[in-house]
PDB file of C-alpha atoms in Angstrom:
ATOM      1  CA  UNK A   4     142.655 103.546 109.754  1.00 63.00           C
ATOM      2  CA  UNK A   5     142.629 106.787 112.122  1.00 72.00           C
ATOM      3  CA  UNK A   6     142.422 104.250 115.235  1.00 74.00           C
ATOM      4  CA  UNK A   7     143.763 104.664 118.667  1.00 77.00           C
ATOM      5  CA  UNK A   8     146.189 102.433 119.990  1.00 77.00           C
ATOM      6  CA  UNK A   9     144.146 102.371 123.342  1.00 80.00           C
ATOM      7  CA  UNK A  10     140.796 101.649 121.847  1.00 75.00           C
ATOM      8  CA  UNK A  11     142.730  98.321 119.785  1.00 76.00           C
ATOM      9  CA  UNK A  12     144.331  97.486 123.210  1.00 78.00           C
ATOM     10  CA  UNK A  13     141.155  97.848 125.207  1.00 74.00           C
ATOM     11  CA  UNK A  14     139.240  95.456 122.886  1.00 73.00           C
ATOM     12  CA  UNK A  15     141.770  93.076 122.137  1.00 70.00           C
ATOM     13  CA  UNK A  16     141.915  92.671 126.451  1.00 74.00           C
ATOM     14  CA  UNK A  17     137.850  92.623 125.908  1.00 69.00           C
ATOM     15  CA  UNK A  18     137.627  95.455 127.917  1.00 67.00           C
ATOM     16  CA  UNK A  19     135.179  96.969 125.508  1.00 66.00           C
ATOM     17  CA  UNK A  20     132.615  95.758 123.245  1.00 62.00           C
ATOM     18  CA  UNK A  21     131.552  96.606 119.450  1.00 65.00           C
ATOM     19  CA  UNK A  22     128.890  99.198 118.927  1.00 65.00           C
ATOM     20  CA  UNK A  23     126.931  96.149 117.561  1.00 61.00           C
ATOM     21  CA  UNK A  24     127.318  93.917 120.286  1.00 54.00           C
ATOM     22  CA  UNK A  25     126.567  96.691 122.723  1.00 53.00           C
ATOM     23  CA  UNK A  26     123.262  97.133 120.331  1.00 56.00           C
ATOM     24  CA  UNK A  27     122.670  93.731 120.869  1.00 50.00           C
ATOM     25  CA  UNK A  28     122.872  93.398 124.250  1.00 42.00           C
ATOM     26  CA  UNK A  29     119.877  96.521 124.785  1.00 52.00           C
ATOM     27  CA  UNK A  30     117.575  95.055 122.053  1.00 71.00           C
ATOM     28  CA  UNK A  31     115.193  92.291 123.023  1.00 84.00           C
ATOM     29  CA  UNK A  32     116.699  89.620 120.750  1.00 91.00           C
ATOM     30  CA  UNK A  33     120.125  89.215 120.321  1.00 91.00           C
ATOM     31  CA  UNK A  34     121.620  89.537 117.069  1.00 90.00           C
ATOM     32  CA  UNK A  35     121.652  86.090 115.874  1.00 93.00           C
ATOM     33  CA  UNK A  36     117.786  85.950 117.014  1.00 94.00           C
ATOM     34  CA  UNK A  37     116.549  89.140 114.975  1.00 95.00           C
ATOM     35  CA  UNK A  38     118.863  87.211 112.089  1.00 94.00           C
ATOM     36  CA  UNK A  39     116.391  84.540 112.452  1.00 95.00           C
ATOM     37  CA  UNK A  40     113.413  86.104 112.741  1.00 96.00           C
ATOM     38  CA  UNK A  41     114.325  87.986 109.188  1.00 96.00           C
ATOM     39  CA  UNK A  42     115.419  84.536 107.703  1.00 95.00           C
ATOM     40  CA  UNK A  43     111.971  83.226 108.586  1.00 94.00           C
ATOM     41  CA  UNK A  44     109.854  86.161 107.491  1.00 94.00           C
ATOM     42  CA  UNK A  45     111.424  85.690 104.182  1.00 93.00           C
ATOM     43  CA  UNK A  46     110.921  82.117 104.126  1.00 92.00           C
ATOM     44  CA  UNK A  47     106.921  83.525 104.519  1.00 89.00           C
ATOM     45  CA  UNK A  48     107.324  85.554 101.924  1.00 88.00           C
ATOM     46  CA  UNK A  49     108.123  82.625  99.755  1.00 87.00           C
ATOM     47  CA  UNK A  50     105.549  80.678 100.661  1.00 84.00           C
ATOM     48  CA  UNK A  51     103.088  83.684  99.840  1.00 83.00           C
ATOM     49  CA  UNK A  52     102.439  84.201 103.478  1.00 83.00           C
ATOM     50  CA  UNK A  53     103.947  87.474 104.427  1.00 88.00           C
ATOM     51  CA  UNK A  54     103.490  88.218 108.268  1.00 89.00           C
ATOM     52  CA  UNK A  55     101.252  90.820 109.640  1.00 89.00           C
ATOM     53  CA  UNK A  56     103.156  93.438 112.583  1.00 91.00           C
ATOM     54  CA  UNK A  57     101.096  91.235 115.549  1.00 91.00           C
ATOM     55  CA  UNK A  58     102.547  88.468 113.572  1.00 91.00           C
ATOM     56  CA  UNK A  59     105.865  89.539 113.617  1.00 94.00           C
ATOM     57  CA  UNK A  60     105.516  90.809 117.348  1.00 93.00           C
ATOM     58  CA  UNK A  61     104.258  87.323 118.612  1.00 94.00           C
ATOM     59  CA  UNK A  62     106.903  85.848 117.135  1.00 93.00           C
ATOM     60  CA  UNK A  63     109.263  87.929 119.190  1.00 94.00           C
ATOM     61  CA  UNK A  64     107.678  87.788 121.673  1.00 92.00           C
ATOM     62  CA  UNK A  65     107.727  83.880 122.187  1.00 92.00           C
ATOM     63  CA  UNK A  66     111.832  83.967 121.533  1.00 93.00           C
ATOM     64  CA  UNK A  67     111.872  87.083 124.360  1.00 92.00           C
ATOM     65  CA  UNK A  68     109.516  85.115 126.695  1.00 91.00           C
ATOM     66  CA  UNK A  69     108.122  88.521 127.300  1.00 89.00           C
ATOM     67  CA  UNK A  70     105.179  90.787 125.481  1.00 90.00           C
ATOM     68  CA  UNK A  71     107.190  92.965 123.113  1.00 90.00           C
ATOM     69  CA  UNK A  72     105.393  96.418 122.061  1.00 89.00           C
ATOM     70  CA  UNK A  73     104.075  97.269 118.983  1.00 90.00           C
ATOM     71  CA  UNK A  74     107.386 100.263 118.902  1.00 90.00           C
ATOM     72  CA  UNK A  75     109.589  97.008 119.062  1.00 92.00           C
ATOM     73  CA  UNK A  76     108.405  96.114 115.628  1.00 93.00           C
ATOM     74  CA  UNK A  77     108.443  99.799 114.320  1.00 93.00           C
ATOM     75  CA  UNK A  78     112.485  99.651 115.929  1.00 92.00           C
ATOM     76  CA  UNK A  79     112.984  96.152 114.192  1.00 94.00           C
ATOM     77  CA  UNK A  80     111.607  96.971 110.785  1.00 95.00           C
ATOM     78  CA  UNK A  81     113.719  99.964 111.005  1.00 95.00           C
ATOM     79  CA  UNK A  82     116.879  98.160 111.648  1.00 94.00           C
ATOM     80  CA  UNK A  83     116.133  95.837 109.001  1.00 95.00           C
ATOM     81  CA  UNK A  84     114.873  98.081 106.248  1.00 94.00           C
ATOM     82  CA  UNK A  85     117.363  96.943 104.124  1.00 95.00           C
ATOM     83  CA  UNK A  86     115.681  93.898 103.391  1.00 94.00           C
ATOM     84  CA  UNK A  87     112.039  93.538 104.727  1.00 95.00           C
ATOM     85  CA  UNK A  88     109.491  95.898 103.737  1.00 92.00           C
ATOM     86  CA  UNK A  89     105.961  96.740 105.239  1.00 91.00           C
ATOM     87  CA  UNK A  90     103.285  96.878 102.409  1.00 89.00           C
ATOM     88  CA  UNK A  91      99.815  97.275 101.996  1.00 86.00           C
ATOM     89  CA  UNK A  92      98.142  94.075 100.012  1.00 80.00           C
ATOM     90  CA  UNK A  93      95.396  92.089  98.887  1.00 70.00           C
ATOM     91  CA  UNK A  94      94.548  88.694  99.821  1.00 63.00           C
ATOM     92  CA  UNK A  95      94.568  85.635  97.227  1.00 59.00           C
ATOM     93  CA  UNK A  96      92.420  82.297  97.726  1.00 56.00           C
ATOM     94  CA  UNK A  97      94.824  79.334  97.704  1.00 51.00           C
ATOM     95  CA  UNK A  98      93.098  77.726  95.044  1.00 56.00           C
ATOM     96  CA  UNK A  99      92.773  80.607  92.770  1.00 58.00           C
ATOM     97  CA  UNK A 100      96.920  80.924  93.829  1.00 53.00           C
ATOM     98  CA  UNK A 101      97.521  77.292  92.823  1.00 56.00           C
ATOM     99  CA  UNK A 102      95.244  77.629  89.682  1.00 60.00           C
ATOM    100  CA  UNK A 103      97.443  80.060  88.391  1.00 66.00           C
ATOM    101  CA  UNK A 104     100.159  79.799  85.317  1.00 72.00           C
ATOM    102  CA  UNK A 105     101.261  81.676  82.405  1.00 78.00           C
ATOM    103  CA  UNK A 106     100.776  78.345  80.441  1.00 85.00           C
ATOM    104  CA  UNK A 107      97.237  78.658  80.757  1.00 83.00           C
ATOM    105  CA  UNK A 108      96.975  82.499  80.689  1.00 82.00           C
ATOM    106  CA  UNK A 109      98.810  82.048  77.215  1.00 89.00           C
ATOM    107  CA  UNK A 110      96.986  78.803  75.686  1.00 90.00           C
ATOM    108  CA  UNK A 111      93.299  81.047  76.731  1.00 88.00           C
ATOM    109  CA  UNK A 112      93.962  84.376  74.409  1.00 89.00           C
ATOM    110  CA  UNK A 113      95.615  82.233  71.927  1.00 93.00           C
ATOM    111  CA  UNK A 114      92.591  80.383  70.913  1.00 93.00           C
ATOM    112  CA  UNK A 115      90.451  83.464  71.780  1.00 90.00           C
ATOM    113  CA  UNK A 116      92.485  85.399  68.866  1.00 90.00           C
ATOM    114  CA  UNK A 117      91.972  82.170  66.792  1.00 94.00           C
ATOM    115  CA  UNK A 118      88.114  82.170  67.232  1.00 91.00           C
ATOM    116  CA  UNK A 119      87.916  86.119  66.388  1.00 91.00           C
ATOM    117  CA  UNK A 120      90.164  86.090  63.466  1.00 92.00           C
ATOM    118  CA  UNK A 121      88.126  82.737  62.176  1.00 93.00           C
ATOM    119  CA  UNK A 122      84.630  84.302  62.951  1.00 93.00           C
ATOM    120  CA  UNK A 123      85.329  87.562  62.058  1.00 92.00           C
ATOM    121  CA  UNK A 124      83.956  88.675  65.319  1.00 90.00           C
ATOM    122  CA  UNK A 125      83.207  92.985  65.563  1.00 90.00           C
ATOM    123  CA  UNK A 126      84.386  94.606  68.499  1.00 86.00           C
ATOM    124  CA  UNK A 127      80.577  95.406  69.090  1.00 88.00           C
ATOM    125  CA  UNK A 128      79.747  91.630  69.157  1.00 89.00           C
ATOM    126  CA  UNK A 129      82.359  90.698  71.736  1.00 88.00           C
ATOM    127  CA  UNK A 130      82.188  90.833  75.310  1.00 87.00           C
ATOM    128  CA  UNK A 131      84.417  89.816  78.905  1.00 86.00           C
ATOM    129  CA  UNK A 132      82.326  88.428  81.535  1.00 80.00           C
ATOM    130  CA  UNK A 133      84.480  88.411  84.722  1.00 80.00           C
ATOM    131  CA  UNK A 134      83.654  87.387  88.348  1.00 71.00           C
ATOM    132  CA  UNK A 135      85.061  88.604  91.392  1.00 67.00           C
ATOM    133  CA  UNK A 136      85.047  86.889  94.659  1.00 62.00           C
ATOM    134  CA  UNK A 137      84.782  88.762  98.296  1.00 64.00           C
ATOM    135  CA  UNK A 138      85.419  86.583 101.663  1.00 61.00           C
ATOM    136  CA  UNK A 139      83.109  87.568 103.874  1.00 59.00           C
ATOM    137  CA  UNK A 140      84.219  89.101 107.315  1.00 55.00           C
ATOM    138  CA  UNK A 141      88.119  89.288 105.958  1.00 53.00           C
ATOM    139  CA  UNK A 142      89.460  92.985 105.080  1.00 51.00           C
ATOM    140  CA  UNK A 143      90.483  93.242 101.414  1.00 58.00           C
ATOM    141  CA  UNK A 144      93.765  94.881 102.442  1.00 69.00           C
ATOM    142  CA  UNK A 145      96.055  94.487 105.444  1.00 78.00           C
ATOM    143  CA  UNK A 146      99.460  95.816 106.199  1.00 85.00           C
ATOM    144  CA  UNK A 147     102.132  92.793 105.554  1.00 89.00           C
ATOM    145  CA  UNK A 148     105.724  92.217 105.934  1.00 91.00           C
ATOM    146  CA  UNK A 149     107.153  91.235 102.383  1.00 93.00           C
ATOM    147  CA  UNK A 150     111.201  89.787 101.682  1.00 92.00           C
ATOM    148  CA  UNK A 151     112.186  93.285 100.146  1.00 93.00           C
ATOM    149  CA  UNK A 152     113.891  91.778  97.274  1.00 91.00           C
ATOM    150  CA  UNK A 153     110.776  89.805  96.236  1.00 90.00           C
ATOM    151  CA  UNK A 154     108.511  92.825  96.315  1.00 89.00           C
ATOM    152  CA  UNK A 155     110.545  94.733  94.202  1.00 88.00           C
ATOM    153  CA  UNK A 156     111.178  92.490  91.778  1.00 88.00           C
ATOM    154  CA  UNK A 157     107.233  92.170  91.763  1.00 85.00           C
ATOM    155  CA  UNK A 158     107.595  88.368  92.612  1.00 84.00           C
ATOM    156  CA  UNK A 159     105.737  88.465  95.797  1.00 80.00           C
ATOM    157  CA  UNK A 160     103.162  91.344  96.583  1.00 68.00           C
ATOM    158  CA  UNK A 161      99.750  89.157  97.855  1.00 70.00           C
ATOM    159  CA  UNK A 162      99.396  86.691 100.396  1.00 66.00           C
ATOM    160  CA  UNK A 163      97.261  83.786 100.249  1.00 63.00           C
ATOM    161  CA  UNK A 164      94.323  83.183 102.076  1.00 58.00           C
ATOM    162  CA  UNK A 165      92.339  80.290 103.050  1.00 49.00           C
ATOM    163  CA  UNK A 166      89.699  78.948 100.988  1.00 51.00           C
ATOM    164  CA  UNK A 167      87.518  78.098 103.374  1.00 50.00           C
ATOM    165  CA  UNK A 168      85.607  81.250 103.955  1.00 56.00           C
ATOM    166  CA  UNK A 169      82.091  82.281 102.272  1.00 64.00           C
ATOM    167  CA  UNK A 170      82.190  83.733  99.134  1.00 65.00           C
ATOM    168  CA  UNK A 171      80.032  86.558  97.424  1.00 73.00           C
ATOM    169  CA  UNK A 172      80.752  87.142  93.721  1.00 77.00           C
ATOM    170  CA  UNK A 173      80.168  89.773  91.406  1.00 80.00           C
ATOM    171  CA  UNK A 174      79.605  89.344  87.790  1.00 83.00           C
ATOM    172  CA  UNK A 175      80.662  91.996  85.565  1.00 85.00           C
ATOM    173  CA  UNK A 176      79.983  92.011  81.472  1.00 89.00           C
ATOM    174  CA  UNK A 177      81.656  94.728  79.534  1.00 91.00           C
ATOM    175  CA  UNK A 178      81.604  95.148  76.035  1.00 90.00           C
ATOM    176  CA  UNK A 179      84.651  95.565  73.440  1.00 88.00           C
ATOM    177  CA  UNK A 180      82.770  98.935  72.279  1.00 88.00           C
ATOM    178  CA  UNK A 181      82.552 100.321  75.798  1.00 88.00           C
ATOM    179  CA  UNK A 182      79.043  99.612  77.059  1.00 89.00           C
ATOM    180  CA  UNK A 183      78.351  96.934  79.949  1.00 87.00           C
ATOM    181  CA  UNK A 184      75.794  94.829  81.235  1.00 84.00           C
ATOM    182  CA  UNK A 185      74.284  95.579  84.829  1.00 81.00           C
ATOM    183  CA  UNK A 186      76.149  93.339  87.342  1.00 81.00           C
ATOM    184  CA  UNK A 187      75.015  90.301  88.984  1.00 80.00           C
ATOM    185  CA  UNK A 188      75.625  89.352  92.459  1.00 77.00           C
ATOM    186  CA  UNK A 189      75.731  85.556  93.768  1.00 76.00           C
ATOM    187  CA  UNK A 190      75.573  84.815  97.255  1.00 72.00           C
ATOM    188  CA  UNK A 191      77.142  80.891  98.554  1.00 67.00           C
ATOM    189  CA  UNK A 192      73.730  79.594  98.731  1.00 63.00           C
ATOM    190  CA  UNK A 193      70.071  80.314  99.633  1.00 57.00           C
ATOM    191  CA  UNK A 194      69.206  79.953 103.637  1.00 58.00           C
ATOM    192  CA  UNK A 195      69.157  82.044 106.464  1.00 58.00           C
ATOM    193  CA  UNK A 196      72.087  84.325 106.025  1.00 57.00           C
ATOM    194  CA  UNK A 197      70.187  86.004 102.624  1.00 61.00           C
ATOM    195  CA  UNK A 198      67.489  88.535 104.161  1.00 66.00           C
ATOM    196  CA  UNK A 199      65.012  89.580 101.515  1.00 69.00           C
ATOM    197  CA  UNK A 200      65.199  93.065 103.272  1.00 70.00           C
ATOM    198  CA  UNK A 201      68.271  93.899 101.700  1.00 67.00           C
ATOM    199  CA  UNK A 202      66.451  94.158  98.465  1.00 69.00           C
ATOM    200  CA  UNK A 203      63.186  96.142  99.779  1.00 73.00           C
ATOM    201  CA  UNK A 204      64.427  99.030  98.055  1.00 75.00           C
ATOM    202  CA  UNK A 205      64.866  97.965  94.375  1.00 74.00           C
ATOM    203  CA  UNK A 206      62.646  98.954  92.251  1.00 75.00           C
ATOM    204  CA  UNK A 207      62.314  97.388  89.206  1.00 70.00           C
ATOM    205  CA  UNK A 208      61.163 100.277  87.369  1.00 73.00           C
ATOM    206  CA  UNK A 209      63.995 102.246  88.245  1.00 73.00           C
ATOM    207  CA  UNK A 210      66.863  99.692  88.799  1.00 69.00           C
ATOM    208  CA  UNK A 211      68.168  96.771  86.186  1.00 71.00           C
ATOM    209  CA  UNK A 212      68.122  93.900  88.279  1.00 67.00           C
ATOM    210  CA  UNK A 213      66.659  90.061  88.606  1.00 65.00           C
ATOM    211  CA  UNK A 214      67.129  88.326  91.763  1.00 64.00           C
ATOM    212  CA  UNK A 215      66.751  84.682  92.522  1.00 63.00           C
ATOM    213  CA  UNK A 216      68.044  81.828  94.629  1.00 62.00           C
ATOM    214  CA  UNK A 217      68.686  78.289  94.052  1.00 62.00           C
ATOM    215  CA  UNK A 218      70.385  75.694  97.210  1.00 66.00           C
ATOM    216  CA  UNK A 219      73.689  75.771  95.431  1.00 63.00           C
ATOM    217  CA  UNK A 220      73.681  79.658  95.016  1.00 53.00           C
TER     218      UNK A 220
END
């Protein structure tokens, strides 16, 4: 194995130290603490709650008893490339996360195929109304920590977020020919945080759009 005798003798005395241990021994954590630390930021993953770098770095930090840097993170997701990986991505509400199943994506376009090949319906006749939801005050992308495995094998590439947070929603109705409807926009409820001066400058004349309030939104 092209080793010295001296080097086996020196370490079987313990004289000298693995590379690894000698690693160890200059990092913050110790080896069997950065193991953990990767154990339990795949165990986030998992749960659809991949960690954020200050995440990551508090954690540390709180095994260190000491304020890590943000360069100990860069150094740690570096020496563990091999199976975390640092991704942009989107934020899911936990209920819309929970609501989710192929069982029910499936069961929806098969009875929509039934009702169009029943009906008879022409492309020009059908249209998709979707909605989309925006938390207010939370960033629709953030840099996350993913299991590497996970996100490659597309299993895991959102986090969820709480569902606690208030909502604006966007309605969007597009035709199977191509046109669209103008959008509609539905704010959480009618009170003090909708100012009427955000709408000064429509102009009905020139601009498709209604506006109205209710108490429930």
């Amino acid at each position: 194995y092209s080793c010295s005798r001296s080097t086996l003798s020196r370490r079987h005395w313990q004289q000298t130290t693995s590379r690894a241990v000698k690693d160890s021994e200059q990092h913050k954590l110790n080896l069997q603490q950065e193991a953990e630390l990767v154990k339990y930021i795949q165990e986030l993953t998992t749960r659809r709650l991949p960690p954020t770098r200050e995440m990551i770095r508090n954690f540390a930090s709180a095994v260190a008893q000491e304020t890590l840097s943000d360069s100990w993170v860069t150094r740690f997701l570096h020496r563990h490339n091999n199976c975390l990986l640092p991704r942009w991505a989107s934020a899911m509400d936990s209920n819309c996360h929970y609501a989710e199943s192929y069982t029910k994506y499936k069961q929806y376009f098969d009875i929509l195929y039934s009702k169009i090949d029943k009906y008879n319906v022409e492309p020009e006749n059908t249209y998709n109304m979707d909605e989309k939801g925006f938390m207010i005050g939370v960033i629709g992308r953030s840099k996350r920590v993913f299991n590497k495995r996970q996100y490659e094998r597309k299993e895991v590439r959102q986090s969820i977020q709480a569902s606690n947070w208030e909502w604006v929603t966007v309605l969007a109705c597009v035709c199977a020919d191509g046109s669209a409807l103008p959008p509609g926009i539905i704010y959480e409820a009618a009170g003090p945080a909708i100012r009427s001066s955000w709408v000064d400058d429509i102009k009905p004349e020139q601009h498709l759009a209604h506006f109205t309030t209710s108490p429930t939104g």
